[in-house]
Coordinates of C-alpha atoms in Angstrom, one line a residue:
I855 CA -0.3 29.0 25.2
A856 CA -2.4 31.1 22.8
F857 CA -3.7 27.8 21.2
A858 CA -4.7 26.4 24.6
A859 CA -6.4 29.8 25.5
G860 CA -8.3 29.7 22.2
Q861 CA -9.5 26.1 22.9
V862 CA -10.8 27.1 26.4
S863 CA -12.4 30.3 25.0
S864 CA -14.2 28.3 22.3
F865 CA -15.5 25.8 24.9
V866 CA -16.7 28.6 27.2
T867 CA -18.6 30.2 24.3
R868 CA -20.2 27.0 23.1
Y869 CA -21.1 26.0 26.7
G870 CA -22.7 29.4 27.2
E871 CA -24.8 29.1 24.1
W872 CA -25.9 25.6 25.2
Q873 CA -27.0 26.9 28.6
S874 CA -28.9 29.8 27.0
G875 CA -30.9 27.3 24.9
N876 CA -29.2 27.9 21.5
R877 CA -29.0 24.3 20.5
K878 CA -29.6 22.2 17.3
R879 CA -31.9 19.9 19.3
K880 CA -33.6 20.2 22.6
D881 CA -32.0 17.0 24.0
S882 CA -28.5 17.7 22.7
N883 CA -25.7 17.1 25.1
P884 CA -23.5 19.9 26.5
P885 CA -20.2 20.5 24.6
K886 CA -17.0 19.0 26.1
L887 CA -13.5 20.4 26.5
N888 CA -11.3 18.1 24.3
A889 CA -7.7 18.1 25.4
D890 CA -6.5 15.9 22.6
T891 CA -6.2 18.5 19.9
G892 CA -2.8 17.7 18.4
C893 CA -1.1 20.7 20.1
Y894 CA 2.2 19.8 21.8
P895 CA 4.5 21.9 24.0
A896 CA 7.5 23.7 22.6
L897 CA 10.8 23.2 24.4
Y898 CA 12.9 26.3 24.8
K899 CA 16.7 26.1 24.7
G900 CA 18.5 26.1 28.0
Q901 CA 15.2 25.9 30.0
C902 CA 13.7 22.7 28.7
Y903 CA 16.4 21.0 26.6
K904 CA 20.1 21.0 26.0
L905 CA 21.4 19.6 22.7
H906 CA 24.8 17.8 22.9
G907 CA 25.8 17.5 19.2
F908 CA 23.4 15.3 17.3
D909 CA 23.9 12.1 19.3
Q910 CA 21.9 12.9 22.4
V911 CA 19.7 15.5 24.0
E912 CA 19.1 16.5 27.6
L913 CA 15.5 17.1 28.6
K914 CA 14.0 18.5 31.7
V915 CA 11.2 16.1 32.9
F916 CA 9.1 15.7 36.0
D917 CA 9.8 12.5 37.9
G918 CA 6.8 12.9 40.3
K919 CA 8.5 15.0 42.8
N920 CA 11.1 17.3 41.1
W921 CA 12.1 18.6 37.7
V922 CA 15.2 16.8 36.7
W923 CA 17.4 16.6 33.6
T924 CA 17.5 13.3 31.8
I925 CA 19.7 12.2 28.8
V926 CA 17.9 10.8 25.7
Q927 CA 19.7 9.2 22.8
I928 CA 18.9 10.5 19.3
T929 CA 18.2 7.5 17.1
G930 CA 17.1 9.1 13.8
L931 CA 18.0 12.3 11.9
R932 CA 17.2 13.8 8.5
E933 CA 19.3 16.1 6.4
R934 CA 18.1 19.6 7.3
H935 CA 20.7 20.1 10.0
Q936 CA 23.5 19.5 7.5
V937 CA 22.6 22.7 5.5
A938 CA 24.6 25.6 6.9
T939 CA 21.9 28.2 6.0
N940 CA 19.2 26.4 7.9
K941 CA 18.4 27.6 11.4
M942 CA 17.1 25.2 14.0
M943 CA 14.0 26.4 15.9
S944 CA 12.5 25.3 19.2
P945 CA 11.5 21.6 19.0
S946 CA 8.1 20.2 20.1
L947 CA 7.6 17.1 22.2
I948 CA 5.2 14.9 20.2
I949 CA 3.4 12.3 22.4
K950 CA 1.6 9.5 20.6
D951 CA 0.2 6.4 22.4
R952 CA 3.1 5.0 24.5
Y953 CA 5.9 6.8 22.6
C954 CA 7.2 10.3 22.2
H955 CA 9.7 12.0 20.0
L956 CA 11.0 15.5 19.2
S957 CA 9.9 17.3 16.2
V958 CA 12.5 19.9 15.3
P959 CA 11.5 22.6 12.8
F960 CA 14.1 24.4 10.7
A961 CA 13.9 27.9 9.2
C962 CA 15.2 27.3 5.6
K963 CA 16.8 30.0 3.6
P964 CA 17.6 28.4 0.2
E965 CA 20.4 29.8 -1.9
K966 CA 19.5 31.8 -5.0
R967 CA 19.1 29.4 -7.9
N968 CA 20.5 29.9 -11.4
P969 CA 18.1 27.6 -13.3
E970 CA 18.3 26.3 -16.9
T971 CA 15.7 27.3 -19.5
N972 CA 13.4 24.4 -18.9
V973 CA 10.4 23.4 -16.9
T974 CA 9.3 20.1 -15.4
A975 CA 5.7 19.4 -16.4
V976 CA 3.6 16.9 -14.4
D977 CA 0.3 15.3 -15.6
L978 CA -1.6 13.7 -12.6
G979 CA -3.9 11.0 -13.8
L980 CA -5.7 7.8 -12.8
N981 CA -4.1 5.3 -15.1
T982 CA -0.6 6.6 -14.3
T983 CA -0.1 8.5 -11.0
A984 CA 2.2 11.1 -12.5
T985 CA 3.6 11.5 -16.0
V986 CA 6.6 13.9 -16.1
A987 CA 8.2 15.7 -19.0
V988 CA 11.0 18.2 -19.0
V989 CA 10.4 20.8 -21.7
T990 CA 12.8 23.6 -22.7
H991 CA 11.8 27.1 -23.8
D992 CA 12.2 26.1 -27.5
G993 CA 9.9 23.1 -27.2
T994 CA 12.4 20.4 -26.9
V995 CA 11.5 17.5 -24.6
I996 CA 14.8 16.4 -23.0
H997 CA 13.3 13.9 -20.5
R998 CA 10.1 12.0 -19.8
D999 CA 9.2 9.6 -17.0
F1000 CA 6.2 7.6 -15.8
I1001 CA 5.7 7.3 -12.0
H1002 CA 3.1 4.8 -10.8
L1003 CA 3.1 3.0 -7.5
G1004 CA 0.8 0.2 -8.6
R1005 CA 1.6 -2.1 -5.7
D1006 CA 0.8 0.5 -3.0
I1007 CA -2.4 1.5 -4.8
D1008 CA -3.5 -2.1 -5.0
R1009 CA -2.7 -2.5 -1.3
R1010 CA -4.8 0.4 -0.4
D1011 CA -7.8 -0.6 -2.6
K1012 CA -7.7 -4.1 -1.2
R1013 CA -8.2 -2.7 2.3
L1014 CA -11.0 -0.4 1.2
K1015 CA -12.7 -3.3 -0.6
S1016 CA -12.6 -5.3 2.7
V1017 CA -14.6 -2.4 4.3
S1018 CA -17.5 -2.9 2.0
K1019 CA -17.6 -6.6 2.6
R1020 CA -17.6 -6.1 6.4
A1021 CA -20.2 -3.4 6.1
S1022 CA -22.6 -5.7 4.2
K1023 CA -22.2 -8.4 6.8
T1024 CA -22.7 -5.9 9.7
M1025 CA -25.7 -4.0 8.4
G1026 CA -27.6 -6.6 6.6
R1027 CA -30.8 -5.1 5.2
G1028 CA -31.6 -1.6 6.4
G1029 CA -29.1 -1.6 9.2
K1030 CA -26.7 1.1 10.3
L1031 CA -23.0 1.2 11.0
H1032 CA -21.7 2.2 14.4
K1033 CA -19.5 5.3 14.9
G1034 CA -15.9 4.5 14.1
F1035 CA -16.6 1.5 11.9
C1036 CA -13.4 0.2 10.4
S1037 CA -11.6 3.3 11.6
N1038 CA -8.2 1.5 11.8
T1039 CA -8.5 0.4 8.2
Y1040 CA -9.3 4.0 7.1
Q1041 CA -6.3 5.3 9.1
K1042 CA -4.1 2.7 7.4
C1043 CA -5.3 3.7 4.0
K1044 CA -4.7 7.3 4.8
R1045 CA -1.1 6.5 5.8
I1046 CA -0.7 4.6 2.5
N1047 CA -1.9 7.6 0.6
N1048 CA 0.6 9.8 2.4
Q1049 CA 3.4 7.4 1.6
I1050 CA 2.4 7.3 -2.1
S1051 CA 2.2 11.1 -2.3
H1052 CA 5.6 11.5 -0.6
I1053 CA 7.3 9.0 -2.9
V1054 CA 5.8 10.5 -6.1
S1055 CA 6.6 14.1 -5.0
K1056 CA 10.1 13.2 -4.1
R1057 CA 10.7 11.6 -7.5
I1058 CA 9.2 14.7 -9.2
V1059 CA 11.5 17.1 -7.3
G1060 CA 14.5 14.8 -8.0
I1061 CA 13.8 15.1 -11.7
A1062 CA 13.4 18.9 -11.5
E1063 CA 16.6 19.2 -9.5
K1064 CA 18.6 16.9 -11.9
F1065 CA 17.7 19.1 -14.9
N1066 CA 17.9 22.4 -12.8
S1067 CA 14.4 23.3 -13.9
E1068 CA 13.1 26.8 -13.6
A1069 CA 9.7 25.6 -12.2
I1070 CA 7.5 22.6 -11.8
V1071 CA 4.2 23.0 -13.7
F1072 CA 0.9 21.4 -12.6
E1073 CA -2.6 21.6 -13.9
N1074 CA -4.9 23.9 -11.9
L1075 CA -7.4 21.3 -10.6
K1076 CA -8.6 23.2 -7.6
G1077 CA -12.4 22.9 -7.3
W1078 CA -12.6 20.2 -10.0
K1079 CA -15.3 17.7 -9.4
P1080 CA -15.4 14.3 -11.1
K1081 CA -18.3 13.0 -13.1
G1082 CA -19.7 9.6 -12.2
G1083 CA -18.9 6.7 -14.6
R1084 CA -21.2 4.1 -16.0
K1085 CA -23.5 2.0 -13.8
R1086 CA -21.6 -0.5 -11.6
S1087 CA -18.3 1.0 -12.7
N1088 CA -15.5 1.7 -10.2
L1089 CA -14.6 5.0 -11.7
K1090 CA -16.1 7.0 -8.9
Q1091 CA -14.1 5.0 -6.3
R1092 CA -10.9 5.6 -8.3
F1093 CA -11.6 9.3 -8.3
H1094 CA -11.8 9.2 -4.5
G1095 CA -8.3 7.7 -4.5
W1096 CA -6.9 10.3 -6.8
L1097 CA -4.1 12.1 -4.9
K1098 CA -3.9 15.2 -7.1
A1099 CA -4.0 17.8 -4.3
K1100 CA -1.8 15.9 -1.9
I1101 CA 0.9 15.2 -4.5
R1102 CA 0.9 18.8 -5.6
D1103 CA 1.2 20.2 -2.0
F1104 CA 4.0 17.8 -1.0
T1105 CA 5.9 18.7 -4.2
E1106 CA 5.5 22.4 -3.6
T1107 CA 6.8 22.0 -0.1
K1108 CA 9.8 20.0 -1.1
W1109 CA 10.6 22.2 -4.1
A1110 CA 10.3 25.4 -2.2
E1111 CA 12.9 24.2 0.3
L1112 CA 15.3 24.0 -2.6
G1113 CA 14.5 27.5 -3.7
G1114 CA 12.2 26.5 -6.6
K1115 CA 8.7 27.5 -7.5
V1116 CA 5.5 25.7 -8.6
I1117 CA 3.1 27.2 -11.1
D1118 CA -0.4 26.2 -12.2
V1119 CA -1.8 26.3 -15.7
V1120 CA -5.2 26.0 -17.2
A1121 CA -6.2 22.3 -17.3
A1122 CA -8.7 22.6 -20.2
Y1123 CA -7.8 20.5 -23.3
T1124 CA -4.3 19.5 -22.1
S1125 CA -4.9 15.9 -23.1
K1126 CA -7.5 16.5 -25.7
L1127 CA -5.4 18.6 -28.0
A1128 CA -2.5 17.0 -29.9
F1129 CA 0.9 18.4 -29.0
D1130 CA 1.9 18.7 -32.7
G1131 CA -1.0 21.0 -33.4
S1132 CA -2.9 18.6 -35.7
G1133 CA -6.2 18.9 -33.8
T1134 CA -8.3 16.9 -31.3
V1135 CA -7.2 13.4 -30.3
K1136 CA -9.5 10.4 -30.1
R1137 CA -9.2 8.1 -27.1
N1138 CA -9.2 4.3 -27.5
K1139 CA -12.3 2.9 -25.8
K1140 CA -10.5 -0.3 -24.7
N1141 CA -7.3 1.4 -23.6
Y1142 CA -8.1 5.0 -22.5
S1143 CA -4.4 5.9 -22.0
L1144 CA -3.9 5.5 -25.8
A1145 CA -4.7 8.6 -28.0
T1146 CA -4.9 8.7 -31.8
F1147 CA -4.0 12.0 -33.5
P1148 CA -5.9 13.3 -36.6
S1149 CA -2.8 12.3 -38.6
G1150 CA -3.2 8.7 -37.5
K1151 CA -0.3 8.8 -35.1
Q1152 CA -0.8 6.9 -31.8
F1153 CA 0.6 8.4 -28.6
N1154 CA 0.3 8.1 -24.9
A1155 CA -2.5 10.4 -23.7
D1156 CA -0.9 11.3 -20.4
L1157 CA 2.4 12.1 -22.0
N1158 CA 0.6 14.2 -24.6
G1159 CA -1.0 16.1 -21.7
A1160 CA 2.4 16.5 -20.0
Y1161 CA 3.9 18.1 -23.2
N1162 CA 1.1 20.6 -23.4
I1163 CA 1.3 21.4 -19.7
G1164 CA 5.0 22.1 -20.1
A1165 CA 4.3 24.4 -23.1
R1166 CA 1.7 26.4 -21.1
G1167 CA 4.2 26.6 -18.2
V1168 CA 6.9 28.0 -20.5
L1169 CA 4.5 30.6 -22.0
K1170 CA 3.3 31.6 -18.5
L1171 CA 6.9 32.2 -17.4
T1172 CA 8.2 34.0 -20.5
R1173 CA 5.2 35.9 -21.6
R1174 CA 3.5 37.0 -18.5
N1175 CA 3.4 40.6 -19.5
D1176 CA 3.8 40.1 -23.3
S1177 CA 0.9 40.2 -25.8
E1178 CA 2.7 38.4 -28.7
G1179 CA 1.8 34.9 -29.7
R1180 CA -1.7 33.5 -29.3
S1181 CA -4.3 36.1 -28.7
S1182 CA -7.6 35.3 -26.9
K1183 CA -9.2 38.4 -28.4
K1184 CA -8.9 37.3 -32.0
P1185 CA -12.1 35.5 -33.2
G1186 CA -11.8 32.0 -34.6
R1187 CA -8.7 31.1 -32.7
P1188 CA -8.4 29.2 -29.4
P1189 CA -7.5 31.2 -26.3
R1190 CA -3.9 31.7 -25.3
S1191 CA -4.3 29.4 -22.3
W1192 CA -5.0 26.5 -24.6
A1193 CA -1.4 26.5 -25.9
C1194 CA 0.2 23.3 -27.2
L1195 CA 3.8 22.2 -27.5
C1196 CA 3.9 23.2 -31.2
D1197 CA 3.4 26.8 -30.2
L1198 CA 6.9 26.8 -28.7
W1199 CA 8.4 25.4 -32.0
T1200 CA 7.1 28.2 -34.1
S1201 CA 7.9 31.0 -31.7
G1202 CA 11.1 30.1 -30.0
S1203 CA 12.9 27.7 -32.3
S1204 CA 14.0 27.8 -36.0
K1205 CA 13.4 24.0 -36.2
L1206 CA 9.9 22.7 -36.8
A1207 CA 9.2 19.1 -35.7

């Protein structure tokens, strides 16, 4: 009700400004009241719906003359109703095209966790969607994994490439595209992106749950803007398809439901510094995912970044109010936020790698 009142109030305000002459252009059309805003009615228990187990639900609907109760079979369920601590809230009736379904929210109260002394570090990249490493507090890497849905990414990019071909045929030279051009294709690509993000985030949370990690660690990439590649390169297009924010948000939502937390660390020099402390790595020009350490050792650049992300996550958890270790105030030394995996070996373990 409050949302609908806000929509009407906004329309009245905008229409009043239009009538008073406060317009961007003199010939601008008056604002319209849009009813399709994605807000759906909530059904209250006993008055609008009656739940009979998890097989069928009884809904009160209007048949054109009277409000009558009708029985609807439940065809699909998830797992939230099986958790005893979850509380079911009032469902919403979602209407889309010719179909409708019930969206049932749950208030989740996860049990208090007793995690192990490790973190799950995630490096989100272009060559590999997500590189995962489980790092303990003493700097031991107990698990690593590469998550890359190449088939789905190719499926999305193929559709986007078809848009440019159709646009060149439609516009010609100096032409313009009409409003909503290839909107169905863009919607399909958006759904593919959501599917990729859900699959990747689910696998990340599964790894963290398997090793009972204390937290999932990501790079803080908020506000980061890509630089364009060489002329006629597809690097800029690949950056547009980088799902860094979506994967992180989906992971945080899934992990919070299990009682875990997600932390962000400084992204600077995670892949540029060698995890063994030997210095700055050199990227292979032909194979950018391959890094060469100053010692001559060749290593996967994304995995090297995941190791350093895990180390920074451990230091952020264990030394939040502690001044020992790296000091950003000492001249001639890198700041504390540029920690590498080797810093955990010297401070938390008697074994040096």
